[in-house]
């Protein structure tokens, strides 16, 4: 029997995370000590753990800089078509470990920190240093995290791509659970500084608001505006092991220096200084209401701020490209050199803004400008929920962006004239397809603007794309069917396997080689090992190790002991009625009632883990959290239940916490009402990390079932067609309540105050909603869900069959790489080909400095 490896021997092993080279380690140690001394101005007597994190971050960044500069030089020399991904959210998480993984430095950094620590008895631990980094929580959930995965894949595929967004001073709020209630705290993620960003004040740009439109002989002029400056901060985005480093540019609002000069003259200097905050509030905080449109002026300012600054930057780069510098400038080639992807409708004002630039500033005629604009933009739709679709009041646009409203009206008039020519007299079609909604308060439908102003429109899963073509945007699809596409979402395997689950990543590499990291379809080779007892045993051990590690984390952070042999049943995502955390909660209470009714009966132990944030103004979502935590208090403290059932609410769910819980999960809950979840990406992360899925045929679950075989997922509930039929017939919640005894018992317990004895009526809002206006039909799927959960427990009692199903799911996860998604966007929408760019390898940091000095001497 082999002797177990010591921690240091494990650290020195060759793994998929990079070979530990002596020169690498020496260089990293030198850089670490240099940054501690010269950058942070500390010695080891006074340095804090955060200082050591910053020293390591700067050291790793040193290895990025040469690649970053070379990449941008390469783009200038070769002048490829550039892709601009516009998103109001980039949910990046932490950068240190991701950068080390993509550069192949993680094991070398581990060893360097170990040696530095051993040498001077610092007691440094890599995980502790990584935990000092704040999450860059610049997103609410799926949409922002998708944007982050896409940036990783665009760099890995060698695309000349840029992410553009806002550098929010405060990201998604930190969630605290106090007495079972969600309490929001500000996420001051920049308070210690951010070692990964580089301010670029030399590219600061003006953004205009308010004012009026003046008609002149030369055309329309937007005058008497208020100006806010957009200051760019660049973050490097490294591809995986390919020397490509792309850029994410985030804009921060700054007041101009000549603010309110008139106030100075009357002596009100202090007030003038304070008024600067009004301008700078634009980038102060991320709006937390994902999937609910509020229509606040500040939000519209944010949306226009990012597109106005970005388009100026895009046009500057186009004008100063090598090709345009050497010949006459023509915008005819603009769509051949620029592709702009709108991540949902939030950046939709880019369409009238580009038209304003072309017509008012560059003096192109309308038809030419509109042709260029349409060939430049493409639009991704992310939701079918009506409350999430953006509709901006005309009165607000008229005040804030008067010229843009004029342009929208003109776009709409031309659009409606076209519809009339095709469907004369069809007033209902005109009303449904107009960009401007006339009923009630006059509003501009931003999704309609995106569709009309783009050459391609896509959904994010097959089922979602079909719904937007046949239902939500049916009239537009009938008008231009060739415009509508599907691009099923994906996740980056670098963060969501190599980084978060190195044990599984290395095991897969041993079995099929390392190439799968950049070609995830190679996971299909694992199907050959489904009956291999040794591989089954190894997969099972990796999962058990991850579960033990997460159990220790829960005990440390939540002071609760859980049974590592239990089914880890995990439901983590934003709290929303359509995601049906309530259905999960009803099943938890059902299991509790069964245990209490028959305490000695066999029961497969479960640890139900639920986590996610509710939008601060979303009352029902907050009540759902309170119900779950109240149920957890009762169950976890009932001696009859013991270790058979535990319920944990994960506080402050975020990217870093996802990286901990996903590798430890046995059962992934993806239980939205069919037809409501656009795609989901959490489902893909769990699948890749060896969890089995219990879910409806909704979003990407449908394609997961196609890839793995429906028999290898736990599918339950109504289909989209059955939901639609029930909508036609009418949903009667009371019928289910009366006919299903276990459901009746659960609802009666909630209603009577069993879980809230001090406030018996606490959850009446929830029960009233379930009976009277539950759009998401929780009761209708309850019985099917409970029976499906019984199948889960039965299979879990057969570890070999369970693990074989796990292997089949991992083997089927290849389609859900964001590399595949981005390759499809590139070839089918953007008109670019993914390539392994031949960017020269960078110099080492010291050589790079000398190379720069030589270049400067030549100048």
PDB file of N, CA, C and O in Angstrom, residues 29-53:
ATOM      1  N   UNK A  29       9.248  34.540  -5.379  1.00  0.00           N
ATOM      2  CA  UNK A  29       9.682  34.949  -4.032  1.00  0.00           C
ATOM      3  C   UNK A  29      10.318  36.337  -4.072  1.00  0.00           C
ATOM      4  O   UNK A  29      10.062  37.188  -3.218  1.00  0.00           O
ATOM      5  N   UNK A  30      11.150  36.554  -5.083  1.00  0.00           N
ATOM      6  CA  UNK A  30      11.814  37.852  -5.223  1.00  0.00           C
ATOM      7  C   UNK A  30      10.780  38.964  -5.426  1.00  0.00           C
ATOM      8  O   UNK A  30      10.844  40.027  -4.814  1.00  0.00           O
ATOM      9  N   UNK A  31       9.821  38.692  -6.312  1.00  0.00           N
ATOM     10  CA  UNK A  31       8.775  39.686  -6.564  1.00  0.00           C
ATOM     11  C   UNK A  31       7.931  39.960  -5.331  1.00  0.00           C
ATOM     12  O   UNK A  31       7.574  41.117  -5.052  1.00  0.00           O
ATOM     13  N   UNK A  32       7.606  38.929  -4.590  1.00  0.00           N
ATOM     14  CA  UNK A  32       6.815  39.070  -3.369  1.00  0.00           C
ATOM     15  C   UNK A  32       7.524  39.983  -2.367  1.00  0.00           C
ATOM     16  O   UNK A  32       6.935  40.929  -1.827  1.00  0.00           O
ATOM     17  N   UNK A  33       8.784  39.711  -2.142  1.00  0.00           N
ATOM     18  CA  UNK A  33       9.548  40.519  -1.182  1.00  0.00           C
ATOM     19  C   UNK A  33       9.714  41.960  -1.683  1.00  0.00           C
ATOM     20  O   UNK A  33       9.650  42.914  -0.897  1.00  0.00           O
ATOM     21  N   UNK A  34       9.925  42.122  -3.002  1.00  0.00           N
ATOM     22  CA  UNK A  34      10.088  43.455  -3.565  1.00  0.00           C
ATOM     23  C   UNK A  34       8.816  44.281  -3.381  1.00  0.00           C
ATOM     24  O   UNK A  34       8.863  45.445  -2.980  1.00  0.00           O
ATOM     25  N   UNK A  35       7.655  43.691  -3.664  1.00  0.00           N
ATOM     26  CA  UNK A  35       6.403  44.443  -3.539  1.00  0.00           C
ATOM     27  C   UNK A  35       6.067  44.751  -2.079  1.00  0.00           C
ATOM     28  O   UNK A  35       5.528  45.821  -1.787  1.00  0.00           O
ATOM     29  N   UNK A  36       6.383  43.814  -1.199  1.00  0.00           N
ATOM     30  CA  UNK A  36       6.134  44.086   0.219  1.00  0.00           C
ATOM     31  C   UNK A  36       6.941  45.308   0.662  1.00  0.00           C
ATOM     32  O   UNK A  36       6.434  46.188   1.375  1.00  0.00           O
ATOM     33  N   UNK A  37       8.159  45.395   0.166  1.00  0.00           N
ATOM     34  CA  UNK A  37       9.064  46.475   0.586  1.00  0.00           C
ATOM     35  C   UNK A  37       8.796  47.769  -0.175  1.00  0.00           C
ATOM     36  O   UNK A  37       8.584  48.832   0.420  1.00  0.00           O
ATOM     37  N   UNK A  38       8.758  47.704  -1.510  1.00  0.00           N
ATOM     38  CA  UNK A  38       8.726  48.931  -2.312  1.00  0.00           C
ATOM     39  C   UNK A  38       7.307  49.414  -2.645  1.00  0.00           C
ATOM     40  O   UNK A  38       7.087  50.612  -2.756  1.00  0.00           O
ATOM     41  N   UNK A  39       6.381  48.495  -2.846  1.00  0.00           N
ATOM     42  CA  UNK A  39       5.017  48.903  -3.201  1.00  0.00           C
ATOM     43  C   UNK A  39       4.200  49.220  -1.965  1.00  0.00           C
ATOM     44  O   UNK A  39       3.497  50.237  -1.908  1.00  0.00           O
ATOM     45  N   UNK A  40       4.306  48.350  -0.956  1.00  0.00           N
ATOM     46  CA  UNK A  40       3.485  48.513   0.257  1.00  0.00           C
ATOM     47  C   UNK A  40       4.226  49.239   1.380  1.00  0.00           C
ATOM     48  O   UNK A  40       3.620  49.632   2.374  1.00  0.00           O
ATOM     49  N   UNK A  41       5.529  49.369   1.209  1.00  0.00           N
ATOM     50  CA  UNK A  41       6.368  50.087   2.181  1.00  0.00           C
ATOM     51  C   UNK A  41       6.191  49.491   3.577  1.00  0.00           C
ATOM     52  O   UNK A  41       5.894  50.180   4.550  1.00  0.00           O
ATOM     53  N   UNK A  42       6.370  48.192   3.665  1.00  0.00           N
ATOM     54  CA  UNK A  42       6.239  47.461   4.925  1.00  0.00           C
ATOM     55  C   UNK A  42       7.403  46.494   5.059  1.00  0.00           C
ATOM     56  O   UNK A  42       7.992  46.059   4.059  1.00  0.00           O
ATOM     57  N   UNK A  43       7.728  46.162   6.313  1.00  0.00           N
ATOM     58  CA  UNK A  43       8.590  45.003   6.523  1.00  0.00           C
ATOM     59  C   UNK A  43       7.783  43.967   7.289  1.00  0.00           C
ATOM     60  O   UNK A  43       6.636  44.192   7.665  1.00  0.00           O
ATOM     61  N   UNK A  44       8.406  42.827   7.533  1.00  0.00           N
ATOM     62  CA  UNK A  44       7.639  41.724   8.119  1.00  0.00           C
ATOM     63  C   UNK A  44       7.236  41.987   9.567  1.00  0.00           C
ATOM     64  O   UNK A  44       6.375  41.299  10.109  1.00  0.00           O
ATOM     65  N   UNK A  45       7.849  42.971  10.200  1.00  0.00           N
ATOM     66  CA  UNK A  45       7.478  43.277  11.588  1.00  0.00           C
ATOM     67  C   UNK A  45       6.110  43.952  11.687  1.00  0.00           C
ATOM     68  O   UNK A  45       5.432  43.844  12.711  1.00  0.00           O
ATOM     69  N   UNK A  46       5.738  44.674  10.627  1.00  0.00           N
ATOM     70  CA  UNK A  46       4.486  45.439  10.701  1.00  0.00           C
ATOM     71  C   UNK A  46       3.468  45.023   9.643  1.00  0.00           C
ATOM     72  O   UNK A  46       2.330  45.492   9.660  1.00  0.00           O
ATOM     73  N   UNK A  47       3.861  44.156   8.717  1.00  0.00           N
ATOM     74  CA  UNK A  47       2.941  43.755   7.644  1.00  0.00           C
ATOM     75  C   UNK A  47       1.781  42.940   8.202  1.00  0.00           C
ATOM     76  O   UNK A  47       1.943  42.126   9.118  1.00  0.00           O
ATOM     77  N   UNK A  48       0.606  43.180   7.654  1.00  0.00           N
ATOM     78  CA  UNK A  48      -0.604  42.458   8.034  1.00  0.00           C
ATOM     79  C   UNK A  48      -0.887  41.377   6.996  1.00  0.00           C
ATOM     80  O   UNK A  48      -0.309  41.383   5.901  1.00  0.00           O
ATOM     81  N   UNK A  49      -1.791  40.437   7.303  1.00  0.00           N
ATOM     82  CA  UNK A  49      -2.170  39.446   6.287  1.00  0.00           C
ATOM     83  C   UNK A  49      -2.649  40.095   4.987  1.00  0.00           C
ATOM     84  O   UNK A  49      -2.364  39.595   3.895  1.00  0.00           O
ATOM     85  N   UNK A  50      -3.358  41.224   5.084  1.00  0.00           N
ATOM     86  CA  UNK A  50      -3.810  41.903   3.865  1.00  0.00           C
ATOM     87  C   UNK A  50      -2.612  42.429   3.067  1.00  0.00           C
ATOM     88  O   UNK A  50      -2.633  42.409   1.828  1.00  0.00           O
ATOM     89  N   UNK A  51      -1.587  42.905   3.752  1.00  0.00           N
ATOM     90  CA  UNK A  51      -0.378  43.349   3.049  1.00  0.00           C
ATOM     91  C   UNK A  51       0.242  42.194   2.268  1.00  0.00           C
ATOM     92  O   UNK A  51       0.698  42.365   1.131  1.00  0.00           O
ATOM     93  N   UNK A  52       0.281  41.017   2.902  1.00  0.00           N
ATOM     94  CA  UNK A  52       0.849  39.856   2.213  1.00  0.00           C
ATOM     95  C   UNK A  52       0.003  39.481   0.996  1.00  0.00           C
ATOM     96  O   UNK A  52       0.540  39.099  -0.053  1.00  0.00           O
ATOM     97  N   UNK A  53      -1.316  39.591   1.120  1.00  0.00           N
ATOM     98  CA  UNK A  53      -2.176  39.345  -0.045  1.00  0.00           C
ATOM     99  C   UNK A  53      -1.837  40.334  -1.165  1.00  0.00           C
ATOM    100  O   UNK A  53      -1.684  39.934  -2.331  1.00  0.00           O
TER     101      UNK A  53
END
